[in-house]
Structure formats: structure tokens, C-alpha cells
Coordinates of N, CA and C in Angstrom, one line a residue:
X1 N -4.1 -15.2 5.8 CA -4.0 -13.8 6.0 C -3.8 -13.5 7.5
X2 N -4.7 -14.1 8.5 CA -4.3 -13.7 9.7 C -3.3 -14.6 10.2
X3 N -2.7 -14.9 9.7 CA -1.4 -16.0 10.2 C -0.3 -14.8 9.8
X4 N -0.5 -13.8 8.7 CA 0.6 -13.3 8.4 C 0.5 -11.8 8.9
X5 N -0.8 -11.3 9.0 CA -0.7 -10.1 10.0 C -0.3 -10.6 11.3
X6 N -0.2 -11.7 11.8 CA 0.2 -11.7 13.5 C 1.4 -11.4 13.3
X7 N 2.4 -12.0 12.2 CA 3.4 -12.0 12.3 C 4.3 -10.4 12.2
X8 N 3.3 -10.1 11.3 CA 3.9 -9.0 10.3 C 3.7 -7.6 11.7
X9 N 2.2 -8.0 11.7 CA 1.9 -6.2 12.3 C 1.0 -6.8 13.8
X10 N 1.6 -7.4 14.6 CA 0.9 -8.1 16.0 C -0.1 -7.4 16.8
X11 N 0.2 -5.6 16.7 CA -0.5 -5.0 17.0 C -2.0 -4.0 16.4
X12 N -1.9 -4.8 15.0 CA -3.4 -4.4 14.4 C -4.1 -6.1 14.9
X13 N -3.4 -7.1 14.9 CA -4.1 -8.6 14.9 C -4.6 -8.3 16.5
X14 N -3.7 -7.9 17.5 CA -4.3 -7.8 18.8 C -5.5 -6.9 18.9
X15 N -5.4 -5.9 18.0 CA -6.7 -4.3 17.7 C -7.9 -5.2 17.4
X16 N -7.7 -6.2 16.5 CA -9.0 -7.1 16.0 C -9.5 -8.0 16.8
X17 N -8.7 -8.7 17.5 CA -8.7 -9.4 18.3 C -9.8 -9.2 19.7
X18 N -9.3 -7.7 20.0 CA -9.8 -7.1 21.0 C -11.3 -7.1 21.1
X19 N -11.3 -6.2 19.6 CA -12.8 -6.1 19.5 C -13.4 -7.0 18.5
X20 N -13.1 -8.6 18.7 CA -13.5 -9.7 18.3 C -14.2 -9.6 16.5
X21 N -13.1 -9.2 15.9 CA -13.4 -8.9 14.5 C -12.8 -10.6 14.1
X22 N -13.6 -10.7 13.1 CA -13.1 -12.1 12.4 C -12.1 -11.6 11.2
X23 N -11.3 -12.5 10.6 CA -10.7 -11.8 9.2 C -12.0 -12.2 8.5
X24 N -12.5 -13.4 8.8 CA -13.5 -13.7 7.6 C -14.5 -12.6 7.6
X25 N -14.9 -12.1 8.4 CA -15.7 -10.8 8.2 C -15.8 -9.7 7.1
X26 N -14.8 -9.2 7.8 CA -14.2 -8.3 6.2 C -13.4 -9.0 5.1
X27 N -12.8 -10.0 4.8 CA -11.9 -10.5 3.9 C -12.2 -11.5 2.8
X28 N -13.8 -12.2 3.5 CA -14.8 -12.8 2.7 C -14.7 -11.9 1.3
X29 N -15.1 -10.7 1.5 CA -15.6 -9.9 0.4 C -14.1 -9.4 -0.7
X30 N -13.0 -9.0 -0.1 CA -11.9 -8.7 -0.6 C -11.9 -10.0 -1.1
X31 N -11.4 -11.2 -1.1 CA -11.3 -12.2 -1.6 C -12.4 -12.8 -2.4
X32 N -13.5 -13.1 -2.5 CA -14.8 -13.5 -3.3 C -14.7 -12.4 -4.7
X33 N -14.4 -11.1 -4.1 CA -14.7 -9.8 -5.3 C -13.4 -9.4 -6.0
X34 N -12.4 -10.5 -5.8 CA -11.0 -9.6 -6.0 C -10.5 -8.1 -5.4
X35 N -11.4 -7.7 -4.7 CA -11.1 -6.2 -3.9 C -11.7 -5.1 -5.4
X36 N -12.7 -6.0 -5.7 CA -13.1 -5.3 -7.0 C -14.2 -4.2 -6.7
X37 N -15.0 -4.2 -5.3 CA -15.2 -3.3 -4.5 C -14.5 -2.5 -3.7
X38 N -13.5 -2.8 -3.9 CA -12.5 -1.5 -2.7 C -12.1 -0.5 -3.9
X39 N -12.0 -1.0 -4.8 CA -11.2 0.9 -5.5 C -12.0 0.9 -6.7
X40 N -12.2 1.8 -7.5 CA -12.5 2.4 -8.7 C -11.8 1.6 -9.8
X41 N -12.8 1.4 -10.7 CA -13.1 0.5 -11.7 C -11.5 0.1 -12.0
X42 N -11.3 1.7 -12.6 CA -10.1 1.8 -13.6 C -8.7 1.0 -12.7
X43 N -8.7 1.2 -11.4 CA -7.8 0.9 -10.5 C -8.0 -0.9 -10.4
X44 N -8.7 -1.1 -10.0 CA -9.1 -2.4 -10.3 C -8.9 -3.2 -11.1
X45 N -9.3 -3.1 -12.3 CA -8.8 -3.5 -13.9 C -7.1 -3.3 -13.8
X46 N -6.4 -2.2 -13.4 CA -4.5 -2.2 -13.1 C -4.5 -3.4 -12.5
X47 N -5.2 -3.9 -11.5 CA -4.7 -4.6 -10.2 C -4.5 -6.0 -11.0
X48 N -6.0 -6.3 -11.6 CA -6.3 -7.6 -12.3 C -5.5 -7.9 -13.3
X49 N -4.6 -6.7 -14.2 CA -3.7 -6.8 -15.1 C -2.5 -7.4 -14.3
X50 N -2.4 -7.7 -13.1 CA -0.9 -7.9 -12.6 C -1.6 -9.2 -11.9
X51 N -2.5 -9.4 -11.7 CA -3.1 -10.6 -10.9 C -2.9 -11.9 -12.6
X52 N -3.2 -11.3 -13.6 CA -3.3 -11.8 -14.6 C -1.5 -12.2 -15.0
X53 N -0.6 -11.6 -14.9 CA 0.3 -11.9 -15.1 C 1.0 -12.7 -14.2
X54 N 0.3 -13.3 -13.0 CA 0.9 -13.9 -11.9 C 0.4 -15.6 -12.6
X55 N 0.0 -15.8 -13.4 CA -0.8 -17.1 -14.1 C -1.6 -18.1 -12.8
X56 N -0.8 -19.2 -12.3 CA -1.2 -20.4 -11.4 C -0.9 -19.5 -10.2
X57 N -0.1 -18.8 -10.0 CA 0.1 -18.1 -8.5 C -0.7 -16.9 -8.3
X58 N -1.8 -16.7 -9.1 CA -2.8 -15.4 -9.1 C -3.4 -15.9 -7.4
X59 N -3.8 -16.9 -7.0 CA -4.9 -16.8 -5.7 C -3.6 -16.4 -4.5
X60 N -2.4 -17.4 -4.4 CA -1.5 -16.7 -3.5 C -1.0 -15.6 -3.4
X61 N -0.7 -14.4 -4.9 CA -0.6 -13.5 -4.6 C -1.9 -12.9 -4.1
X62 N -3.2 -12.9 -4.1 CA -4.2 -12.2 -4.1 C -4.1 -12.1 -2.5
X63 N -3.6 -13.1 -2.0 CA -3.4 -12.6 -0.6 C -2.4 -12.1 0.0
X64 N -1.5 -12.0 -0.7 CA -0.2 -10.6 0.0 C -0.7 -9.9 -0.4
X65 N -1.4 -9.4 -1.5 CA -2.1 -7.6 -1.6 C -3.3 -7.8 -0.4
X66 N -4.2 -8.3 -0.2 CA -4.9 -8.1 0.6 C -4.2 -8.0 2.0
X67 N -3.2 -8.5 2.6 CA -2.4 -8.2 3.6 C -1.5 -7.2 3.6
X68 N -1.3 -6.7 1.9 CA -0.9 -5.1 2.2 C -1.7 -4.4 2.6
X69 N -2.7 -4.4 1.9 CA -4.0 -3.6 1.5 C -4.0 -3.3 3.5
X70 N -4.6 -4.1 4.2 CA -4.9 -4.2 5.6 C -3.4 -3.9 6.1
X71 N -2.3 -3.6 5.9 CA -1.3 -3.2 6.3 C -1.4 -1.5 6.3
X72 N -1.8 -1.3 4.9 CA -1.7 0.0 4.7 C -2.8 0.9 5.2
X73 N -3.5 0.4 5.8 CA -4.7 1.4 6.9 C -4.4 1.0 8.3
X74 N -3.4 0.4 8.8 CA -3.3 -0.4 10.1 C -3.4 0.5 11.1
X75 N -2.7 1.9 11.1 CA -3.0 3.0 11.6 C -4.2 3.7 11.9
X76 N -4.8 3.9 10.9 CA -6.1 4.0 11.2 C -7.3 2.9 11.8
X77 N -6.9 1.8 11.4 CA -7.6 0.6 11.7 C -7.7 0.7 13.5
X78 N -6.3 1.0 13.9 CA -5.9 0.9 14.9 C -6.4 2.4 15.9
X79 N -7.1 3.0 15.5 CA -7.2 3.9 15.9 C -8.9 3.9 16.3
X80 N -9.4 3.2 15.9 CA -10.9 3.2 16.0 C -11.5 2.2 17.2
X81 N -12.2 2.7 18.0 CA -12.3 2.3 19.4 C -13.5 1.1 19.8
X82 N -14.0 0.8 18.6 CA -15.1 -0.2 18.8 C -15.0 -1.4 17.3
X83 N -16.0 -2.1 17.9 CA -16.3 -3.2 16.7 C -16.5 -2.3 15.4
X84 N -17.8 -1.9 15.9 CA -18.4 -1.1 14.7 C -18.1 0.0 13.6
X85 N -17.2 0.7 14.3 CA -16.4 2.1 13.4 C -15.2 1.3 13.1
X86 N -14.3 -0.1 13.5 CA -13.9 -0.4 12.8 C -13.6 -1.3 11.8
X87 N -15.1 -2.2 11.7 CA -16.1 -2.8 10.6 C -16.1 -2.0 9.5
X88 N -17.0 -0.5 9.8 CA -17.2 0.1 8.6 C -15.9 0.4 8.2
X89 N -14.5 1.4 8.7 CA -13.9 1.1 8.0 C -12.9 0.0 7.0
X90 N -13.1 -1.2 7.7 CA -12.4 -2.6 7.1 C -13.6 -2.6 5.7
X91 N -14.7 -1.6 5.9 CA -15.8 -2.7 4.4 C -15.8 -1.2 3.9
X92 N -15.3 -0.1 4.3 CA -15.4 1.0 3.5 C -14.2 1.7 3.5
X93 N -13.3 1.0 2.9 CA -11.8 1.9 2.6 C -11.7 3.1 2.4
X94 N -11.2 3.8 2.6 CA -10.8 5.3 2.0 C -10.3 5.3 0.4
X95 N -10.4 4.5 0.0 CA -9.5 4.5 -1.8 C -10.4 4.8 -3.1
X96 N -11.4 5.5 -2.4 CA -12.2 6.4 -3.9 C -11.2 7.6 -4.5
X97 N -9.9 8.1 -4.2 CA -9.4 9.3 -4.6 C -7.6 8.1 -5.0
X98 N -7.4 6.7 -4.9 CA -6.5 6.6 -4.8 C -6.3 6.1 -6.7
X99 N -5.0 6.7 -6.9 CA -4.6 7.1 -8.3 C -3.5 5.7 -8.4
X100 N -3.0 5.5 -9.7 CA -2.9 4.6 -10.4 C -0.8 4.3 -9.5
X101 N -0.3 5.2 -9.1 CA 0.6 5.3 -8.0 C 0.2 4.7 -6.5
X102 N -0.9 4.4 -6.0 CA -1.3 4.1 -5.0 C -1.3 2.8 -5.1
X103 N -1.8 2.2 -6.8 CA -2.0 0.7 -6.7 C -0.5 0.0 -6.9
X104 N 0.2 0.6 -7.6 CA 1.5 0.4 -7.5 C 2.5 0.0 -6.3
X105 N 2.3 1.0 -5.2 CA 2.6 1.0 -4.2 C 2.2 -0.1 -3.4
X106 N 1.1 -0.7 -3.7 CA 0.3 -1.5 -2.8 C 1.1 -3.0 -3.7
X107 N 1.2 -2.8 -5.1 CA 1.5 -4.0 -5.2 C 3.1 -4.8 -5.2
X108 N 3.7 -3.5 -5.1 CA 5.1 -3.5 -4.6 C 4.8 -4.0 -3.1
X109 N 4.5 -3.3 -2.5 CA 4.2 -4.2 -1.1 C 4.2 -5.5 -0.7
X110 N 3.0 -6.3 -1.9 CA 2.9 -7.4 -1.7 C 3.8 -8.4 -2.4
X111 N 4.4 -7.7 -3.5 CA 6.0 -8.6 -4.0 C 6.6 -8.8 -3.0
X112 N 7.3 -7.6 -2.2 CA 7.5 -7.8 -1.4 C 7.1 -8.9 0.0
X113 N 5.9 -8.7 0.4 CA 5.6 -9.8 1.1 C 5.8 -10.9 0.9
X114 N 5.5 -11.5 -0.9 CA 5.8 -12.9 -1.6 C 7.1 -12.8 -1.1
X115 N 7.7 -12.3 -1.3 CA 9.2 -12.5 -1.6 C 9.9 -13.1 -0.4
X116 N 9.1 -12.2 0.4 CA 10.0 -12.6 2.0 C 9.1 -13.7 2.8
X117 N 7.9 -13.7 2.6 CA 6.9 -15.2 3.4 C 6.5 -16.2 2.1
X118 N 7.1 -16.2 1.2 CA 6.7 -17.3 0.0 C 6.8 -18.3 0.3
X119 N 8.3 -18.4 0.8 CA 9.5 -19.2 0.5 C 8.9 -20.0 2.0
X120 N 8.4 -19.6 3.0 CA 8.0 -20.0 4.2 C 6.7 -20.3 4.1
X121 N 5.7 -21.0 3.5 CA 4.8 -20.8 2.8 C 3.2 -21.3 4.5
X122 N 4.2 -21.6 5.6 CA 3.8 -22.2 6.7 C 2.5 -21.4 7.3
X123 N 2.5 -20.3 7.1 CA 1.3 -19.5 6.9 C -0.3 -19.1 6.3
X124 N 0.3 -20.0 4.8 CA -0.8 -20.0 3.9 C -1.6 -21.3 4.4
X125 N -1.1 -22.3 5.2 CA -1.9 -23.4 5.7 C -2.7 -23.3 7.1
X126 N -3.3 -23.7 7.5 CA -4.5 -23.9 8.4 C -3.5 -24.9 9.4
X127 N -3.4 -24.2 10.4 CA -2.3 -25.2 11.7 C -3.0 -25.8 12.8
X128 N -2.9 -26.4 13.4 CA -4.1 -27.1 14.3 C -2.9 -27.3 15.5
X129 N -2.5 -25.9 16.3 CA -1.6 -26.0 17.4 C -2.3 -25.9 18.7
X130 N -1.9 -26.4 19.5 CA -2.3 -26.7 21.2 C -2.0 -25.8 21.9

């Protein structure tokens, strides 16, 4: 995940960076819970319907939505001036109001991301560069 925000969005990874945010911090939980804490039940259950159709490739897609997901508040991520206001927002999303259009959007996003960093897959590994 943070191999592919450097690439994608350099200046939210530099925003974390700054204020010494780990991804494991906030992404432990997106990943352990399926992001089954970030939205409303109903929205949740859509997401898992499409995680469920991805069969052996459910764990690799789960991380382009989560790299949308953190894409799609990067702006506000980016906007918050300390560790702590932008902890809470990374572990308290704004997506209590977001509608069954929102998760769509999100998961179009991360086709998208498959589509274009799959095939390069150099990212989803652990690099041990000098």
C-alpha cells in the first residue's frame, strides 16, 4: 500500500511521512476488518459482494480499494496539521452518509488501479533497496 501511494499520490505519502504516521497504523485495521469498520453495514456487505467475486485475487484487490479509499480523502488527509487530527481522521472516515454510488465509485477506482499497477505487481512486494 505505501509503495503504491508514493507512487500514485507522493504528496499525501510525504504529509505522512512528515508527521511520522506509519501505514501500519491506520491500515492494520482496514485490512484485518475488511474496512468493515469504515462504512455502514449495508455498504460493507456491497463491497464484500465484489471482494467475493474477485475469488483467489480477493486479498490483492483488497488493497487497491484501500489505496483508493486513502486516495479519496487525500485532500483532506492533507490538510490536517499534526499527527493526531490526522490519525483521527485516517481511523474515523467521514463515510457514515456515503450511499451505495459512493462505493461504486471507490471500487471503480481500484479496478482501475488493478488494471494499471497489477501487471507491475513490483509494489505488492517488500524491497530491501539501499
Amino acid at each position: 500500500m505505501e509503495h503504491l501511494i508514493k507512487r500514485i499520490d507522493a504528496p499525501l505519502h510525504d504529509h505522512l511521512q512528515l508527521h511520522a504516521i506509519e501505514y501500519l497504523q491506520f491500515a492494520f485495521r482496514w485490512i484485518n476488518n475488511l474496512l468493515m469498520r469504515e462504512f455502514p453495514l449495508l455498504l460493507a456487505v456491497r463491497l464484500w459482494d465484489t471482494y467475493l467475486s474477485e475469488g483467489d485475487n480477493f486479498p490483492e484487490f483488497h488493497i487497491y480499494v484501500c489505496v483508493a479509499l486513502l486516495l479519496r480523502f487525500s485532500k483532506d488527509i492533507r490538510k490536517k496539521e499534526d499527527f493526531q487530527s490526522t490519525m483521527l481522521l485516517l481511523q474515523n472516515l467521514p463515510t457514515e452518509k456515503w450511499t451505495d454510488d459512493d462505493i461504486q465509485v471507490l471500487l471503480a477506482e481500484a479496478y482501475k488501479l488493478k488494471m494499471i499497477y497489477g501487471n507491475a505487481p513490483g509494489h505488492l512486494r517488500q524491497t530491501n533497496s539501499a
